[in-house]
PDB file of C-alpha atoms in Angstrom:
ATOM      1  CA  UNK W   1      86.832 -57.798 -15.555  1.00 73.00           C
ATOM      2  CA  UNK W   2      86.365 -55.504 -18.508  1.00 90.00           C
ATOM      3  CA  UNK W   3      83.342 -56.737 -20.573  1.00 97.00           C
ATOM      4  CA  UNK W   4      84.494 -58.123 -24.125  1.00 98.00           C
ATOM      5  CA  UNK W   5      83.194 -56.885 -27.306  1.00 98.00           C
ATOM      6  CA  UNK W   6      81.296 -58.222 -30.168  1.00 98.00           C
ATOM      7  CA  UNK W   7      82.782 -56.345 -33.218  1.00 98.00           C
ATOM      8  CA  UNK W   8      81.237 -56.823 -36.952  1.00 96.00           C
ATOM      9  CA  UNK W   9      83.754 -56.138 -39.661  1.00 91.00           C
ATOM     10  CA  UNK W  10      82.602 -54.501 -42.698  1.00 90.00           C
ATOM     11  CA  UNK W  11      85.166 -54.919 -45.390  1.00 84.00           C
ATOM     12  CA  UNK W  12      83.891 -52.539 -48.397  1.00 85.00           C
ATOM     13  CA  UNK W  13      84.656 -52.352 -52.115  1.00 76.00           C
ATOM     14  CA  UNK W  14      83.306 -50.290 -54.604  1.00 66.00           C
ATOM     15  CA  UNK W  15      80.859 -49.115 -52.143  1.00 67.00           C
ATOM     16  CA  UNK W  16      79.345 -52.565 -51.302  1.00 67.00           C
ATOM     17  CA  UNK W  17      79.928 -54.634 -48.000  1.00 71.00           C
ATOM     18  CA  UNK W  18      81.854 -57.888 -49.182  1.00 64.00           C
ATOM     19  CA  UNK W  19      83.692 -60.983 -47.697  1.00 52.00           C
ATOM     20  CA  UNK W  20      85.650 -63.469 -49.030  1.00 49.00           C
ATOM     21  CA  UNK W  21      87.577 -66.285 -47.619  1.00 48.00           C
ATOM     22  CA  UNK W  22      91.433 -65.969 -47.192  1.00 47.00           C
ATOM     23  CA  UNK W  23      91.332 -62.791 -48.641  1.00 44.00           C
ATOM     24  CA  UNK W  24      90.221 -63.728 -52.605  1.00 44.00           C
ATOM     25  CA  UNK W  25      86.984 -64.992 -53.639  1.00 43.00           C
ATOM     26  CA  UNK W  26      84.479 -61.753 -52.718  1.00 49.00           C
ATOM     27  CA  UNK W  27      80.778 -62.107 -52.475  1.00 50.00           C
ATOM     28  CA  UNK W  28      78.165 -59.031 -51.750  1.00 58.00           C
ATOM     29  CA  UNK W  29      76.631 -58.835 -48.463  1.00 55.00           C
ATOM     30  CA  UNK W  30      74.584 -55.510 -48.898  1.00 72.00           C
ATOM     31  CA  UNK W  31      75.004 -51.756 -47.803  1.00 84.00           C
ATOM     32  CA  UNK W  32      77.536 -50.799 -45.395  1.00 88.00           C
ATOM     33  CA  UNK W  33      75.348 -48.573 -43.913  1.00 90.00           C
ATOM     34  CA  UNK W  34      72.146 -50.209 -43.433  1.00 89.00           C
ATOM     35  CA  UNK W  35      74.078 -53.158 -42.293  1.00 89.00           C
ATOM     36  CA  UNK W  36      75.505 -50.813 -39.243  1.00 92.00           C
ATOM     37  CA  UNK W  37      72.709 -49.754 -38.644  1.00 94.00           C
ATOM     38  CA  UNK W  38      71.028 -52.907 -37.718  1.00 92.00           C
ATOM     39  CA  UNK W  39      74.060 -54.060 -36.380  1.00 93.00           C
ATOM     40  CA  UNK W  40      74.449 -51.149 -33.882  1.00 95.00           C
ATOM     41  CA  UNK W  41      70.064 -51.843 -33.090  1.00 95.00           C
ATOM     42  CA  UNK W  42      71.265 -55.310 -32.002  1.00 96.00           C
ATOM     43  CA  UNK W  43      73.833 -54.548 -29.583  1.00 97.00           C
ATOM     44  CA  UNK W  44      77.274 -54.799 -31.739  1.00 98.00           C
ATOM     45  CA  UNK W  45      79.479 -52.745 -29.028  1.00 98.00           C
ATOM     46  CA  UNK W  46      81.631 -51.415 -31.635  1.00 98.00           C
ATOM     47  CA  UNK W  47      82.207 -51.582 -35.935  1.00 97.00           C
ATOM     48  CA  UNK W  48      85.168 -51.722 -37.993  1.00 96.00           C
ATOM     49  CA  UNK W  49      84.891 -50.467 -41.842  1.00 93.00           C
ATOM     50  CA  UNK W  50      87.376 -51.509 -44.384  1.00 86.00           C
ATOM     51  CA  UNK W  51      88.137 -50.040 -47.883  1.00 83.00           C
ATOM     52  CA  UNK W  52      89.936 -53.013 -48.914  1.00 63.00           C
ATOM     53  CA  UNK W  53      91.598 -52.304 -52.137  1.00 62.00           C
ATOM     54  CA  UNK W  54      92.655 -48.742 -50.936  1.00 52.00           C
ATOM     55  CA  UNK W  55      96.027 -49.498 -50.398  1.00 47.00           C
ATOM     56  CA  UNK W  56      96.296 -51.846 -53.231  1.00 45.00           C
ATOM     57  CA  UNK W  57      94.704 -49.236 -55.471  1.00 45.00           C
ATOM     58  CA  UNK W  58      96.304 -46.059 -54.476  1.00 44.00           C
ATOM     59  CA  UNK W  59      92.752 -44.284 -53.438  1.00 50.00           C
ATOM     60  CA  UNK W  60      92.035 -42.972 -50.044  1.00 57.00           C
ATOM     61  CA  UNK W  61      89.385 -44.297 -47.474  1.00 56.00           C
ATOM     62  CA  UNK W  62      85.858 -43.576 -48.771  1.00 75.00           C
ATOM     63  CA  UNK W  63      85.093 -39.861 -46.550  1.00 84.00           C
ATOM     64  CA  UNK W  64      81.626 -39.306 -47.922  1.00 83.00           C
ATOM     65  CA  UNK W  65      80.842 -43.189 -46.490  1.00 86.00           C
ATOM     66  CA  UNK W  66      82.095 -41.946 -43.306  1.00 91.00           C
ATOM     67  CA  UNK W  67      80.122 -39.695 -42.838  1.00 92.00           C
ATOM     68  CA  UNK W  68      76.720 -41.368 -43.799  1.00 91.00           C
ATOM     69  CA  UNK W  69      78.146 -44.271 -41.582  1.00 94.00           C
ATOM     70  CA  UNK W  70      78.379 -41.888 -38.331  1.00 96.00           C
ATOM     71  CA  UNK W  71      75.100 -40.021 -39.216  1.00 96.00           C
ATOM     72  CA  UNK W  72      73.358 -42.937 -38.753  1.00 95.00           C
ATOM     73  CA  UNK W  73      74.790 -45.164 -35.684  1.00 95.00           C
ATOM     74  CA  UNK W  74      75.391 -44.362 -32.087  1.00 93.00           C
ATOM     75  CA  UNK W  75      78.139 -46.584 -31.436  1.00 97.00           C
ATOM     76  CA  UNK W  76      82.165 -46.510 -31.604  1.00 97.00           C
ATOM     77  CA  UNK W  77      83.349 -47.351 -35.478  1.00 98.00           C
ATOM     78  CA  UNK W  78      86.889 -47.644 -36.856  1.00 98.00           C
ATOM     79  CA  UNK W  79      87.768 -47.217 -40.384  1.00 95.00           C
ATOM     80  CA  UNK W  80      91.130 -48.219 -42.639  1.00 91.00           C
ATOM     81  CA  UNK W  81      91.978 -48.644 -46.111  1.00 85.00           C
ATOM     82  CA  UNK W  82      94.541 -46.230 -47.686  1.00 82.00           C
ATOM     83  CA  UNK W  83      95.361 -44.207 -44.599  1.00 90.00           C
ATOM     84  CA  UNK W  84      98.924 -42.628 -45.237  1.00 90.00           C
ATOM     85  CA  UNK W  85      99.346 -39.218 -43.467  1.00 93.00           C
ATOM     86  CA  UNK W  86      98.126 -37.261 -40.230  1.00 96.00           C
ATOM     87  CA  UNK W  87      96.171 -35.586 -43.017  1.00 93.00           C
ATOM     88  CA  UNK W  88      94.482 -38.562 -43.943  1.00 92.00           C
ATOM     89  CA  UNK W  89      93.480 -39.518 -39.871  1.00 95.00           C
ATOM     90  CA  UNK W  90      92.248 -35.943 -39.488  1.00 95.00           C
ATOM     91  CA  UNK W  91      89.825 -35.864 -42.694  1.00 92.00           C
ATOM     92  CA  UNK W  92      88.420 -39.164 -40.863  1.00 93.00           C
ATOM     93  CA  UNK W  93      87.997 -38.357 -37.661  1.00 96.00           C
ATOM     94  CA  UNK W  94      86.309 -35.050 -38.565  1.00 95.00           C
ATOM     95  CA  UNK W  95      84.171 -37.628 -40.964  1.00 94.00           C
ATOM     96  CA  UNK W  96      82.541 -39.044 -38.029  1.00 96.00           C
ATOM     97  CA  UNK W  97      84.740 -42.508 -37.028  1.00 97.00           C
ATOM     98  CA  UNK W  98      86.228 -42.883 -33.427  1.00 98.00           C
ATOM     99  CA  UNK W  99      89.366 -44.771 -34.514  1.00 98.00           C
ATOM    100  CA  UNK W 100      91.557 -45.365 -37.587  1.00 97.00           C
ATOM    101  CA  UNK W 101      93.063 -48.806 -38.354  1.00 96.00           C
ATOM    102  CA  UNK W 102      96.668 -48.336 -39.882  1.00 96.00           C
ATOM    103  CA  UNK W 103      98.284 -51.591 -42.065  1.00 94.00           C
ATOM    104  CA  UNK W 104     100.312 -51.098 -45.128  1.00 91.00           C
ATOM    105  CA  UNK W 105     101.620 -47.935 -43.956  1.00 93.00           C
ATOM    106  CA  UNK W 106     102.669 -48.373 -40.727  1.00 97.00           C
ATOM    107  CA  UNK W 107     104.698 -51.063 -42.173  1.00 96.00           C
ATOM    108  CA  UNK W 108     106.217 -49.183 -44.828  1.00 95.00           C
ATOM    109  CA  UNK W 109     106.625 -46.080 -42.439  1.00 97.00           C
ATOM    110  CA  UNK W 110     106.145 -47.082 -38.799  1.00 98.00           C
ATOM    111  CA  UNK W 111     106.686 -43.460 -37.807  1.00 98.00           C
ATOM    112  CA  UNK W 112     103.265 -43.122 -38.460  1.00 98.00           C
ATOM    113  CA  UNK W 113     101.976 -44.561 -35.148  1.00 98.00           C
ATOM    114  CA  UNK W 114     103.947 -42.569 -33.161  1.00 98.00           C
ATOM    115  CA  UNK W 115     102.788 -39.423 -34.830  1.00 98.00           C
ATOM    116  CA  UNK W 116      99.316 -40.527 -34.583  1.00 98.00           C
ATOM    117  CA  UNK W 117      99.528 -41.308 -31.035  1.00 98.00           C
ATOM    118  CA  UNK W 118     101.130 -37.867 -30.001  1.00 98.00           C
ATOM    119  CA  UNK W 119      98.477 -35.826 -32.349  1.00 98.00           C
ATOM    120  CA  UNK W 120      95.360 -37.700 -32.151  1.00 98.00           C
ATOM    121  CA  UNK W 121      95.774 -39.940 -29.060  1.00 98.00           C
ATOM    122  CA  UNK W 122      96.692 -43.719 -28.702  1.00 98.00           C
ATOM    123  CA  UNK W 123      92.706 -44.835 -28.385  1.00 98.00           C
ATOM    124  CA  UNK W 124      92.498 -43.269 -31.790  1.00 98.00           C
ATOM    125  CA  UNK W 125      95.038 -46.123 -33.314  1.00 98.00           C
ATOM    126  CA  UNK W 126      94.590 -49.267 -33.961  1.00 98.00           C
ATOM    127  CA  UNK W 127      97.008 -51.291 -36.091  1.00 98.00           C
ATOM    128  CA  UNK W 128      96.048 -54.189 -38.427  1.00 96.00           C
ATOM    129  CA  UNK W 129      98.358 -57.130 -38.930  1.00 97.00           C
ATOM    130  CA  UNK W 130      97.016 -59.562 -41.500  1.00 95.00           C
ATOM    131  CA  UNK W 131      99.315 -62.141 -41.446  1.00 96.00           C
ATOM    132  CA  UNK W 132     100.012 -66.006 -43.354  1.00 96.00           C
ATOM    133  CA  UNK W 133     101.054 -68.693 -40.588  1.00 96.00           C
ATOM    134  CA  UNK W 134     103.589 -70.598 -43.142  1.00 94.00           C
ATOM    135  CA  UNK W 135     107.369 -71.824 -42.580  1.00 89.00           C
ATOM    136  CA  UNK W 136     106.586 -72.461 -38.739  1.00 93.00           C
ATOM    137  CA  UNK W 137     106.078 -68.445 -38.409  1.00 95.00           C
ATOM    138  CA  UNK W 138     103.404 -66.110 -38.670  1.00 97.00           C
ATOM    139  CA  UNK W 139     104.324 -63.423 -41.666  1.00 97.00           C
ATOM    140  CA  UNK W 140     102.872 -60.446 -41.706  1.00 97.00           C
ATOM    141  CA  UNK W 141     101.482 -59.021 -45.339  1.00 95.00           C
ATOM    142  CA  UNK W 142     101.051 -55.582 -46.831  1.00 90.00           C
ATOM    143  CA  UNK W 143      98.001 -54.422 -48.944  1.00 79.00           C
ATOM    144  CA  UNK W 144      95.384 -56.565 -48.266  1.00 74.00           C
ATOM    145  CA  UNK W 145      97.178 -59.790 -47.744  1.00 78.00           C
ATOM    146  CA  UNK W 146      98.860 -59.376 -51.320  1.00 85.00           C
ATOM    147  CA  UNK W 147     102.662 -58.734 -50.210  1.00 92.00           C
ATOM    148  CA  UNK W 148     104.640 -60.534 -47.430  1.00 93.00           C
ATOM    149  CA  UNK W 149     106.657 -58.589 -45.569  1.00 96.00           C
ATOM    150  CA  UNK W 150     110.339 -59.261 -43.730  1.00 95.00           C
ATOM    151  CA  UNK W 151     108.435 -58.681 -40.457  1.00 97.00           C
ATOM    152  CA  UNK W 152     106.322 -61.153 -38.420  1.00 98.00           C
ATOM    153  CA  UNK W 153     103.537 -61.173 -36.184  1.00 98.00           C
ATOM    154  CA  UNK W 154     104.795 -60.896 -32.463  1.00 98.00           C
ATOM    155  CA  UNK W 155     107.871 -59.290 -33.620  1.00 98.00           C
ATOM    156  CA  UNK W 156     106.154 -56.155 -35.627  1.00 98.00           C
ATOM    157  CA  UNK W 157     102.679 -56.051 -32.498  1.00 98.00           C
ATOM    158  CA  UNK W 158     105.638 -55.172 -30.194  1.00 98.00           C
ATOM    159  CA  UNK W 159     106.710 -52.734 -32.185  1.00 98.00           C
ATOM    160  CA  UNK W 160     103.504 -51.047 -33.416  1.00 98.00           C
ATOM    161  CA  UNK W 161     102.698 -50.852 -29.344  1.00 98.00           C
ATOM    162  CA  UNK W 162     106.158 -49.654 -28.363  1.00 98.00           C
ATOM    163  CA  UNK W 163     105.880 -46.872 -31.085  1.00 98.00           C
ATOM    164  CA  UNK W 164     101.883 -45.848 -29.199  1.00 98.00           C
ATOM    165  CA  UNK W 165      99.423 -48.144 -30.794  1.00 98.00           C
ATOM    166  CA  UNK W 166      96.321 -48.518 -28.483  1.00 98.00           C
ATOM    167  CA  UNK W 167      94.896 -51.876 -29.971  1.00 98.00           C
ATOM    168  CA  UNK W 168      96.203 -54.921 -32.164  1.00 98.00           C
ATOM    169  CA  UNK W 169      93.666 -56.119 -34.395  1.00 98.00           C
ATOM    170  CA  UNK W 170      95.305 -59.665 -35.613  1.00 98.00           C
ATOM    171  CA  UNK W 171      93.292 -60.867 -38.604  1.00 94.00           C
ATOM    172  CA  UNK W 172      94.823 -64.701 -39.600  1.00 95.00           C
ATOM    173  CA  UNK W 173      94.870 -65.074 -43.420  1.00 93.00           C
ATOM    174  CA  UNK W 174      95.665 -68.977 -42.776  1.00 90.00           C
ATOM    175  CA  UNK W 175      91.986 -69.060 -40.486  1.00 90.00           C
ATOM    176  CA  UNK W 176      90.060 -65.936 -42.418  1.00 83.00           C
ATOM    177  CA  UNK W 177      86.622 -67.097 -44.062  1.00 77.00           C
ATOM    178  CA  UNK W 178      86.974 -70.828 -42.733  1.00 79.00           C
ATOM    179  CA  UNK W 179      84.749 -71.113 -40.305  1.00 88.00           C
ATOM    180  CA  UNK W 180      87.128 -72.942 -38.624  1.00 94.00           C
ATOM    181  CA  UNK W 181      87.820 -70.828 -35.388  1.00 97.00           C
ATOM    182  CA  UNK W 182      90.560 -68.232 -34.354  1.00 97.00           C
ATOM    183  CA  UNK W 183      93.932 -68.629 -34.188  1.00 97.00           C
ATOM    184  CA  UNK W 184      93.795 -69.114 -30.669  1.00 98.00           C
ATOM    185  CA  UNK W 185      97.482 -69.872 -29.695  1.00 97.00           C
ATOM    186  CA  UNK W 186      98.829 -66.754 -31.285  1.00 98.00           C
ATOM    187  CA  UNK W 187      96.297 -64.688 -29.911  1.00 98.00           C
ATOM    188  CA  UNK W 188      96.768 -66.104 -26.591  1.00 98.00           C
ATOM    189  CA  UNK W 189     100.457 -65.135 -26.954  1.00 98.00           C
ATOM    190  CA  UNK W 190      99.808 -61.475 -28.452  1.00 98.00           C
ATOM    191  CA  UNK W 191      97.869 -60.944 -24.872  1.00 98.00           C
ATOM    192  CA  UNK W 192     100.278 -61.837 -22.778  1.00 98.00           C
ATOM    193  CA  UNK W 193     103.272 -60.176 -24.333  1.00 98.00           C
ATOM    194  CA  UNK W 194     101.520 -57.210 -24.892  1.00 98.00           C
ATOM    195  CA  UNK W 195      99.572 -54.137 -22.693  1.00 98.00           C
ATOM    196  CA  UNK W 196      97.108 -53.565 -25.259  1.00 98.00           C
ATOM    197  CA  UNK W 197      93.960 -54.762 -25.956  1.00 98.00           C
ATOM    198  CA  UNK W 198      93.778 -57.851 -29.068  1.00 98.00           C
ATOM    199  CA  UNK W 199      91.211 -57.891 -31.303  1.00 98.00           C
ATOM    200  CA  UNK W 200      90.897 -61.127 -32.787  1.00 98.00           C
ATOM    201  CA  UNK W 201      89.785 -61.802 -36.262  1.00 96.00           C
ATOM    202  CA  UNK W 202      89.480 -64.333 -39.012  1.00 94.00           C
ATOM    203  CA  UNK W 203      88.355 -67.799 -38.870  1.00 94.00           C
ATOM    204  CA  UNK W 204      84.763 -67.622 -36.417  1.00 95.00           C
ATOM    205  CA  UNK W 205      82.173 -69.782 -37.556  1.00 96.00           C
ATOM    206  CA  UNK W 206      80.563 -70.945 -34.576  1.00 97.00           C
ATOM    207  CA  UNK W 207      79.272 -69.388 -31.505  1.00 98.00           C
ATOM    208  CA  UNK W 208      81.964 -71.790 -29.556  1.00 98.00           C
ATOM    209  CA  UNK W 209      84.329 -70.233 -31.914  1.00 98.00           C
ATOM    210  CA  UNK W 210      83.763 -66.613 -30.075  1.00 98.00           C
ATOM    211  CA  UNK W 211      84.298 -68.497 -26.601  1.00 98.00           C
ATOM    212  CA  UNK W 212      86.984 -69.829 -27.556  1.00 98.00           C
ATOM    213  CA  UNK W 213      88.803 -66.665 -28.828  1.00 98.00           C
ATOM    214  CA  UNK W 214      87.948 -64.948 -24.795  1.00 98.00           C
ATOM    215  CA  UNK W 215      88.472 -67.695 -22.870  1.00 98.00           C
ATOM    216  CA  UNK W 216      91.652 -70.085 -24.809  1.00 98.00           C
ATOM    217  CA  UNK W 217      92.690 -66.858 -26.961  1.00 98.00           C
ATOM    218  CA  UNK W 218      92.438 -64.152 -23.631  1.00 98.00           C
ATOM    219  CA  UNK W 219      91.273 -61.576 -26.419  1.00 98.00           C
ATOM    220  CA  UNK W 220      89.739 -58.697 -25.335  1.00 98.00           C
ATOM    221  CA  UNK W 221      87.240 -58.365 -28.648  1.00 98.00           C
ATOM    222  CA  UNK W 222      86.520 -60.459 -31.712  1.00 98.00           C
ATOM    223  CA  UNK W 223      85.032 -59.559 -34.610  1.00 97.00           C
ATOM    224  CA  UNK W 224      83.646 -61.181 -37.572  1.00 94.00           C
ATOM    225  CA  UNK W 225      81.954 -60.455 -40.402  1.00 88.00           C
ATOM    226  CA  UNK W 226      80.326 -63.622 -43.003  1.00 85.00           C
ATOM    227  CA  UNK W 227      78.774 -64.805 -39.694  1.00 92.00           C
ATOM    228  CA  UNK W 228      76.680 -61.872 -39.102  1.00 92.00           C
ATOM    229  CA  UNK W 229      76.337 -60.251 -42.431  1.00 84.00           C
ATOM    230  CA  UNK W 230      74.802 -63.511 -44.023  1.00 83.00           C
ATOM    231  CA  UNK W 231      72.950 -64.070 -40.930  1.00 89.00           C
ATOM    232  CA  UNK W 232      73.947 -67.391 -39.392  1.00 93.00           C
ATOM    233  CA  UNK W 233      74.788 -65.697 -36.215  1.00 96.00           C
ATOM    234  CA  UNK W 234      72.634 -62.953 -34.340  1.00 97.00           C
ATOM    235  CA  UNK W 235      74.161 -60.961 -32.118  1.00 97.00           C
ATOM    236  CA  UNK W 236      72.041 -61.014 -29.541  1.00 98.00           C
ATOM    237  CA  UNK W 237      71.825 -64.907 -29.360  1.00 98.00           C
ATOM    238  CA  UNK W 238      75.893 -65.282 -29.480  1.00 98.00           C
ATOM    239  CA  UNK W 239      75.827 -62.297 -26.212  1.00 98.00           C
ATOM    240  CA  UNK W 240      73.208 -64.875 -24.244  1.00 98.00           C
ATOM    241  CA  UNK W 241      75.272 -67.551 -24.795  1.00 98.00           C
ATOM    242  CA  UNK W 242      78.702 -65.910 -23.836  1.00 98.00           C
ATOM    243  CA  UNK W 243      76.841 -64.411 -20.777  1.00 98.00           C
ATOM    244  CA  UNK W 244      75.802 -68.333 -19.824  1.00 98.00           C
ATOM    245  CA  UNK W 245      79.428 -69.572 -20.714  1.00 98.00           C
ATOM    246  CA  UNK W 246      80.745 -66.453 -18.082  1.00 97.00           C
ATOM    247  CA  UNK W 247      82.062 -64.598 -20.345  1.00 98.00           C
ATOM    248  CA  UNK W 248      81.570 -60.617 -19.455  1.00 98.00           C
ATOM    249  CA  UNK W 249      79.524 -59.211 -22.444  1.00 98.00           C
ATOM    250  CA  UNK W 250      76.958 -55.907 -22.414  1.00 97.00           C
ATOM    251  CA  UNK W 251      73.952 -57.390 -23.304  1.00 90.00           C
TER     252      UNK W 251
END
């Protein structure tokens, strides 16, 4: 069994690592950098960095971050906020990151993965679906959980992997910033309709929470970001314990 990976989220705004809960409500958590830095000491397998207001404010993902980010850490990072063109994934990946993390515009223009995928490689995309469970359905929502969209959440992760996407990374809006644990049940679904690996997000509070994502949610990574960045959660400790529950983890 493929070992399943502990994956800090760094969403950043105006240069500063925040997190808020359900999307609204932002607090500072300190530098991106320095924060994935100790992260990546303490044996985070992979990070994900988010300009969050990106899309929402027209501007592209922060390059000059980028590049600070992958001068300084030795492990697999992702980045997303305001990625639009082939252009865009190139200037990134030449920045430094491993993947990019496509939202709002694969939505808008779902072409997008495809052309990723046959220029860059599927490993190199990984679509975002933040998405509202409301109305008995899971909506899916455009520019940092500011829009809903026509599509929904199983519907659109078929999609996004039919068109070449090589990971889902299913952040719930209803669960983000709770504490309250992952939205286990749709996770659990996304897995087993899909080939790709799920990366679950929003809602872990909890070392039990993580657990529960691998073993009742079958995800293949979670990540999480008020747990670790305010430290109530160090990663080392939460590998142990997954390594004493049997859960496969690189420790």
């Amino acid at each position: 069994m493929l070992a399943k990976r502990i994956i800090p989220c760094l969403d950043v705004k105006e240069g500063k690592t925040v997190k808020g809960t359900k999307f609204v409500n932002f607090r500072e958590a300190g530098d991106p950098v320095v924060l994935g830095e100790i992260y990546s000491r303490q044996g985070a397998d992979e990070l994900v960095y988010l300009d969050i207001t990106a899309s929402h404010e027209g501007r592209k993902t922060f390059t000059d971050l980028v590049k600070r980010i992958a001068s300084r850490i030795d492990i697999p990072f992702t980045v997303g906020g305001g990625i639009n063109s082939l252009s865009d994934v190139d200037r990134l990946l030449n920045a430094g990151a491993d993947k990019v993390s496509l939202n709002s515009a694969a939505l808008k223009n779902p072409q997008i993965i495809e052309e990723v995928a046959k220029n860059f490689g599927s490993q190199v995309c990984v679509i975002a679906i933040d998405a509202n469970f409301e109305d008995g359905n899971w909506t899916c929502y455009l520019n940092g959980g500011r829009v809903p969209t026509r599509h929904t959440l199983f519907e659109w992760a078929t999609e996004a992997t039919e068109r070449g996407a090589g990971e889902i990374l299913f952040t719930s809006i209803t669960h983000d910033g709770t504490r309250g644990g992952y939205a286990n049940e749709a996770l659990r679904e996304l897995h087993r309709r899909l080939p790709v690996p799920i990366i679950a997000s929003g809602g872990a509070g909890t070392m039990e929470h993580f657990r529960d994502a691998f073993l009742a949610g079958e995800a293949d990574a979670a990540l999480a970001a008020g747990v670790f960045h305010f430290g109530e959660i160090a990663i080392p400790d939460l590998k142990r314990y997954l390594s004493e529950q049997g859960i496969p983890v690189r420790i």
